[in-house]
Short mmCIF file of C-alpha atoms in Angstrom, two decimals:
data_model
loop_
_atom_site.label_atom_id
_atom_site.label_comp_id
_atom_site.label_asym_id
_atom_site.label_seq_id
_atom_site.Cartn_x
_atom_site.Cartn_y
_atom_site.Cartn_z
CA MET A 1 48.97 -14.06 15.78
CA ASP A 2 48.48 -17.73 16.62
CA VAL A 3 44.72 -17.39 16.15
CA LEU A 4 45.20 -15.79 12.74
CA ASP A 5 47.59 -18.56 11.75
CA LEU A 6 44.91 -21.09 12.66
CA LEU A 7 42.14 -19.21 10.84
CA LYS A 8 43.98 -18.63 7.58
CA PRO A 9 44.18 -22.29 6.47
CA GLY A 10 40.45 -22.66 7.13
CA GLY A 11 39.50 -19.82 4.79
CA MET A 12 36.71 -17.28 5.13
CA ILE A 13 34.26 -19.80 6.62
CA MET A 14 36.35 -19.72 9.82
CA VAL A 15 35.24 -16.12 10.42
CA PRO A 16 31.52 -16.86 11.01
CA ILE A 17 32.49 -19.97 13.00
CA LEU A 18 34.71 -17.80 15.22
CA ILE A 19 31.88 -15.28 15.66
CA CYS A 20 29.54 -18.11 16.62
CA SER A 21 32.04 -19.38 19.19
CA ILE A 22 32.35 -15.92 20.79
CA LEU A 23 28.55 -15.54 20.85
CA ALA A 24 28.05 -19.00 22.39
CA THR A 25 30.68 -18.38 25.06
CA ALA A 26 29.12 -15.03 26.01
CA ILE A 27 25.63 -16.55 26.26
CA ILE A 28 26.85 -19.49 28.36
CA PHE A 29 28.57 -17.25 30.92
CA GLU A 30 25.63 -14.82 31.00
CA ARG A 31 23.07 -17.61 31.53
CA PHE A 32 25.19 -19.22 34.28
CA TRP A 33 25.17 -15.87 36.08
CA THR A 34 21.47 -15.15 35.48
CA LEU A 35 19.91 -18.58 36.03
CA ARG A 36 20.84 -18.88 39.69
CA VAL A 37 18.15 -20.12 42.04
CA SER A 38 19.34 -17.64 44.67
CA LYS A 39 18.70 -14.84 42.18
CA ILE A 40 15.43 -16.03 40.60
CA ALA A 41 13.60 -17.85 43.40
CA PRO A 42 15.35 -17.07 46.69
CA LYS A 43 14.01 -18.89 49.74
CA LYS A 44 14.18 -15.59 51.62
CA ALA A 45 11.43 -14.12 49.43
CA SER A 46 9.03 -16.96 50.26
CA ASN A 47 9.78 -16.80 53.98
CA GLU A 48 9.24 -13.03 54.06
CA VAL A 49 5.86 -13.36 52.35
CA TRP A 50 4.67 -16.09 54.71
CA HIS A 51 5.81 -13.96 57.67
CA TRP A 52 3.99 -10.87 56.36
CA ILE A 53 0.78 -12.81 55.71
CA LYS A 54 0.82 -14.49 59.11
CA ASN A 55 1.38 -11.20 60.95
CA LYS A 56 -0.90 -9.20 58.62
CA GLU A 57 1.95 -6.85 57.72
CA LEU A 58 1.37 -6.68 53.96
CA ASN A 59 1.19 -3.18 52.51
CA SER A 60 1.87 -1.45 49.20
CA LYS A 61 5.44 -0.53 50.19
CA LYS A 62 6.35 -4.14 50.97
CA LEU A 63 4.65 -5.37 47.80
CA ARG A 64 6.69 -2.89 45.75
CA ALA A 65 9.92 -4.03 47.42
CA LEU A 66 8.92 -7.67 46.89
CA LYS A 67 8.26 -7.07 43.19
CA GLU A 68 11.72 -5.56 42.72
CA SER A 69 13.56 -8.22 44.74
CA SER A 70 13.47 -11.19 42.35
CA PRO A 71 11.42 -12.85 39.58
CA LEU A 72 9.65 -15.01 42.20
CA GLY A 73 8.96 -11.88 44.25
CA GLN A 74 7.58 -10.27 41.11
CA ILE A 75 5.11 -13.16 40.68
CA PHE A 76 4.16 -13.09 44.37
CA ALA A 77 3.60 -9.33 44.34
CA VAL A 78 1.27 -9.45 41.34
CA GLY A 79 -0.67 -12.35 42.85
CA LEU A 80 -1.04 -10.64 46.23
CA ALA A 81 -2.09 -7.37 44.60
CA ASN A 82 -4.95 -9.21 42.86
CA ALA A 83 -5.88 -11.51 45.77
CA LYS A 84 -8.82 -9.31 46.75
CA HIS A 85 -10.50 -10.03 43.40
CA GLY A 86 -10.85 -13.74 44.17
CA ARG A 87 -8.99 -16.98 43.64
CA GLU A 88 -9.39 -17.21 39.85
CA VAL A 89 -8.28 -13.64 39.17
CA MET A 90 -5.31 -14.15 41.48
CA LYS A 91 -4.32 -17.36 39.66
CA GLU A 92 -4.68 -15.74 36.23
CA SER A 93 -2.56 -12.76 37.23
CA ILE A 94 0.14 -15.11 38.57
CA GLU A 95 0.08 -17.17 35.35
CA GLN A 96 0.38 -14.06 33.17
CA GLU A 97 3.29 -12.71 35.18
CA ALA A 98 4.95 -16.14 35.26
CA THR A 99 4.78 -16.31 31.46
CA GLN A 100 6.83 -13.11 31.24
CA VAL A 101 9.30 -14.35 33.86
CA VAL A 102 9.83 -17.65 32.02
CA HIS A 103 10.32 -15.74 28.76
CA ASP A 104 13.07 -13.70 30.41
CA MET A 105 14.66 -16.85 31.80
CA GLU A 106 14.81 -18.36 28.31
CA ARG A 107 16.41 -15.26 26.81
CA PHE A 108 19.33 -15.98 24.47
CA LEU A 109 18.73 -19.75 24.60
CA THR A 110 17.24 -19.69 21.10
CA ALA A 111 20.41 -18.00 19.87
CA LEU A 112 22.54 -20.63 21.63
CA GLY A 113 20.49 -23.40 20.01
CA THR A 114 20.88 -21.72 16.63
CA VAL A 115 24.66 -21.65 17.07
CA ALA A 116 24.60 -25.37 17.87
CA VAL A 117 22.71 -26.02 14.63
CA ILE A 118 24.47 -23.75 12.15
CA THR A 119 28.12 -24.23 13.11
CA PRO A 120 28.28 -27.84 11.84
CA LEU A 121 26.64 -26.62 8.63
CA LEU A 122 29.25 -23.89 8.31
CA GLY A 123 31.93 -26.51 8.86
CA LEU A 124 30.35 -28.66 6.17
CA LEU A 125 30.24 -25.69 3.82
CA GLY A 126 33.94 -25.10 4.46
CA THR A 127 34.58 -28.77 3.73
CA VAL A 128 32.75 -28.52 0.41
CA ILE A 129 34.62 -25.33 -0.54
CA GLY A 130 37.94 -26.94 0.39
CA MET A 131 37.21 -30.04 -1.70
CA ILE A 132 36.14 -27.87 -4.65
CA LYS A 133 39.52 -26.16 -4.48
CA VAL A 134 41.25 -29.54 -4.40
CA PHE A 135 39.44 -30.78 -7.50
CA ALA A 136 39.93 -27.45 -9.28
CA ALA A 137 43.66 -27.66 -8.56
CA ILE A 138 43.79 -31.23 -9.87
CA GLN A 139 41.97 -30.19 -13.02
CA LEU A 140 44.31 -27.27 -13.69
CA GLU A 141 47.65 -28.62 -12.56
CA GLY A 142 47.21 -32.32 -12.12
CA THR A 143 48.27 -34.09 -8.96
CA GLY A 144 51.85 -32.81 -9.01
CA ASN A 145 51.33 -29.66 -6.91
CA ALA A 146 51.17 -31.09 -3.43
CA ALA A 147 51.06 -27.66 -1.72
CA ILE A 148 47.80 -26.63 -3.39
CA LEU A 149 46.21 -30.00 -2.72
CA ALA A 150 47.30 -29.91 0.92
CA GLY A 151 45.89 -26.41 1.31
CA GLY A 152 42.46 -27.43 0.04
CA ILE A 153 42.35 -30.56 2.18
CA SER A 154 43.53 -28.57 5.22
CA GLU A 155 40.75 -26.04 4.71
CA ALA A 156 38.19 -28.83 4.46
CA LEU A 157 39.36 -30.57 7.65
CA LEU A 158 39.84 -27.41 9.74
CA THR A 159 36.39 -25.99 9.09
CA THR A 160 34.71 -29.30 9.90
CA ALA A 161 36.67 -29.64 13.14
CA ALA A 162 36.06 -26.00 14.10
CA GLY A 163 32.33 -26.26 13.43
CA LEU A 164 31.96 -29.37 15.57
CA THR A 165 34.14 -27.91 18.33
CA VAL A 166 31.75 -24.98 18.67
CA ALA A 167 28.52 -26.92 18.09
CA ILE A 168 29.00 -29.73 20.62
CA PRO A 169 29.41 -27.59 23.77
CA ALA A 170 26.75 -25.15 22.51
CA LEU A 171 24.26 -28.02 22.20
CA ILE A 172 25.20 -29.44 25.61
CA PHE A 173 24.76 -26.10 27.39
CA HIS A 174 21.58 -25.31 25.47
CA ARG A 175 19.97 -28.50 26.79
CA TYR A 176 21.43 -27.92 30.25
CA PHE A 177 19.97 -24.42 30.53
CA LEU A 178 16.56 -25.55 29.25
CA ARG A 179 16.57 -28.21 31.96
CA ARG A 180 17.57 -25.66 34.58
CA VAL A 181 14.75 -23.32 33.49
CA ASP A 182 12.26 -26.21 33.76
CA GLU A 183 13.43 -27.03 37.29
CA ILE A 184 13.18 -23.41 38.43
CA VAL A 185 9.74 -23.03 36.84
CA ILE A 186 8.46 -26.13 38.67
CA SER A 187 9.78 -24.72 41.96
CA MET A 188 8.10 -21.36 41.35
CA GLU A 189 4.82 -23.05 40.37
CA GLN A 190 4.79 -24.92 43.67
CA GLU A 191 5.43 -21.71 45.61
CA ALA A 192 2.72 -19.85 43.64
CA ILE A 193 0.15 -22.61 44.29
CA LYS A 194 1.05 -22.50 47.98
CA LEU A 195 0.58 -18.72 47.98
CA VAL A 196 -2.92 -18.96 46.47
CA GLU A 197 -3.94 -21.66 48.96
CA VAL A 198 -2.56 -19.74 51.95
CA VAL A 199 -4.17 -16.45 50.97
CA HIS A 200 -7.58 -18.05 50.43
CA GLY A 201 -7.45 -20.10 53.62
CA ASP A 202 -6.99 -23.55 52.11
CA ARG A 203 -3.59 -24.11 53.68
CA GLU A 204 -1.84 -23.24 56.91
CA ILE A 205 1.37 -21.23 56.83
CA ASP A 206 4.44 -23.27 57.75
CA LEU A 207 7.34 -21.13 58.90
CA GLY A 208 9.45 -24.09 59.96
CA GLY A 209 11.97 -23.40 57.15
CA GLU A 210 12.88 -19.99 58.53
#
């Protein structure tokens, strides 16, 4: 009931702003849960691969399990499966798989960015509608009806405030998640380069982190 009481003075524009706020909140919680380093690029996956390579224990069963374990494991598995075709083919297969992984990591971020952009515009639209009502009331009834004037001004102020309240955190988290994706991608790139070099004998395996 309190929410409805808050929405009513803002008019119909408060409905899409409320929808945007629910959408942004859902995306933020979902991305916090999904974009965890322990989930996307676990250190365990790297250590297992180095151990398998060093002890020549790689087989199709382990590659299948690796592919299903995490996005980094997925990239490793594709690269290892194509290692026999040479360095360039291995690198290309890793890059293609990494493109899909990064796309999945950026899922819903476009929607979050869109919310950050459109909610201030919705608030501005509500402001314009509220001011139109104020001037229409003045034209019809003069300045004597304070209730109508207050209602229009209230609608204008509430929608602006609501739009900014949704947009500011949406913009902050949108930039935060993009930064987090970039950091994870850099980490995975380093691990993928190391994998190519190890497999093709350009680098020694270091299991000191185990």
